[in-house]
Every structure is written in structure tokens, then in C-alpha cells.
Amino acid sequence: MNEIVSEVNDHVVRLAVIEGDYHWHKHEDCDEAFFVLEGELYIDLDERTVSLQPGDLFTIPAGVMHRTRSNQRTVNICFEKAVNEITGSKKETSL
């Protein structure tokens, strides 16, 4: 589930329920922020993995390759530009 719950200027606030892996991608022209409400969210970056617990917030800068994943049902709020384009695709990795 990934639903827009509000719009703020040229950005959207999305409520997402994640379970499993999302593909590697990047957003060329905007940052993306995740705020975890329930569960544990992992954000894989090229050189590290960030683990977010409920109440944690993390911002991915524009142009940074990343993927989100979870081992259990995870609920989060995502804040990004409404016209956000996803570029990139699956990436070979040893994570």
C-alpha cells in the first residue's frame, strides 16, 4: 500500500506499508524522507544500510541510489515531490 494522504506545495505525504524489498533507484531532482511509524525499515545505500525504528526519520539526498526493505510489516510516512521520477532499476549487490 502506498497512498497519498496530503499535499504540501509541490510535495506529497505518502502513507506506505512495506513488506519485502523495493528495487534500487534514485530521484535525480529531489530528496526523499522516511518517518517510521511501525516495524523496522532498512534503507540500503551504496556503502551502508540505515536501520529505522518507530519514531526515526531519515532523508535520502537527491541523486543517491537506494532501496527500502523490511523483514516484517512496516508502516512509514514518505515525504517527496509530487512529480518525483524514479530512475534506475535492479542493481547487482552483495548486501
Coordinates of C-alpha atoms in Angstrom, one line a residue:
M1 CA 0.0 0.0 0.0
N2 CA 1.3 3.4 -0.9
E3 CA -1.3 6.2 -0.6
I4 CA -1.1 10.0 -0.8
V5 CA -2.6 11.4 2.4
S6 CA -1.8 15.0 1.9
E7 CA -0.2 17.5 -0.5
V8 CA 2.1 20.3 0.7
N9 CA 3.0 22.9 -2.0
D10 CA 4.7 20.7 -4.7
H11 CA 5.3 17.8 -2.4
V12 CA 3.2 14.8 -1.2
V13 CA 3.0 13.0 2.1
R14 CA 2.5 9.2 1.5
L15 CA 1.5 6.6 3.9
A16 CA 3.1 3.3 3.0
V17 CA 3.0 -0.2 4.2
I18 CA 6.1 -2.1 3.2
E19 CA 6.9 -5.8 3.5
G20 CA 9.9 -7.1 1.5
D21 CA 12.3 -5.4 -0.9
Y22 CA 11.9 -2.5 -3.3
H23 CA 14.2 -2.1 -6.3
W24 CA 17.3 0.0 -6.3
H25 CA 16.5 3.5 -7.7
K26 CA 17.3 7.2 -7.3
H27 CA 15.4 10.5 -7.5
E28 CA 17.5 13.0 -9.6
D29 CA 15.8 16.2 -8.6
C30 CA 14.5 15.8 -5.0
D31 CA 15.3 14.5 -1.6
E32 CA 13.1 11.8 -0.1
A33 CA 12.3 11.5 3.7
F34 CA 11.0 8.5 5.6
F35 CA 9.5 8.6 9.1
V36 CA 8.7 5.1 10.6
L37 CA 5.5 4.6 12.5
E38 CA 5.6 0.8 13.0
G39 CA 8.1 -2.0 12.4
E40 CA 11.7 -1.6 11.2
L41 CA 12.7 -0.1 7.8
Y42 CA 16.0 -0.7 6.2
I43 CA 17.4 1.7 3.7
D44 CA 20.3 0.3 1.7
L45 CA 22.7 2.8 0.3
D46 CA 25.8 2.1 -1.8
E47 CA 28.2 1.9 1.2
R48 CA 25.9 1.3 4.2
T49 CA 22.5 0.3 5.5
V50 CA 20.4 2.5 7.7
S51 CA 18.0 0.8 10.1
L52 CA 15.0 2.9 11.2
Q53 CA 12.8 2.1 14.2
P54 CA 9.4 3.8 15.1
G55 CA 10.0 7.5 15.6
D56 CA 13.1 7.6 13.4
L57 CA 13.4 9.9 10.4
F58 CA 15.9 9.7 7.6
T59 CA 16.4 11.8 4.5
I60 CA 17.9 10.5 1.3
P61 CA 19.6 13.3 -0.7
A62 CA 18.7 13.7 -4.4
G63 CA 20.7 11.6 -6.8
V64 CA 21.6 8.9 -4.2
M65 CA 21.0 5.3 -5.3
H66 CA 19.0 3.4 -2.6
R67 CA 16.3 0.8 -1.9
T68 CA 14.0 0.3 1.0
R69 CA 13.2 -3.1 2.5
S70 CA 11.7 -4.7 5.6
N71 CA 11.6 -8.2 7.1
Q72 CA 8.2 -7.6 8.6
R73 CA 5.2 -5.3 8.0
T74 CA 6.5 -1.8 8.3
V75 CA 4.4 1.4 8.2
N76 CA 6.0 4.7 7.3
I77 CA 5.4 8.2 6.1
C78 CA 7.3 9.3 3.0
F79 CA 7.7 12.9 2.0
E80 CA 8.7 13.7 -1.6
K81 CA 8.0 15.9 -4.6
A82 CA 4.6 15.1 -6.2
V83 CA 6.2 14.7 -9.6
N84 CA 9.0 12.5 -8.4
E85 CA 10.5 10.4 -11.1
I86 CA 12.1 7.1 -10.3
T87 CA 15.2 6.2 -12.3
G88 CA 17.4 3.2 -12.2
S89 CA 16.4 -0.4 -11.7
K90 CA 17.6 -3.6 -10.0
K91 CA 21.2 -3.4 -9.0
E92 CA 23.6 -6.3 -8.5
T93 CA 24.8 -6.2 -4.9
S94 CA 26.2 -8.3 -2.2
L95 CA 24.0 -7.0 0.6

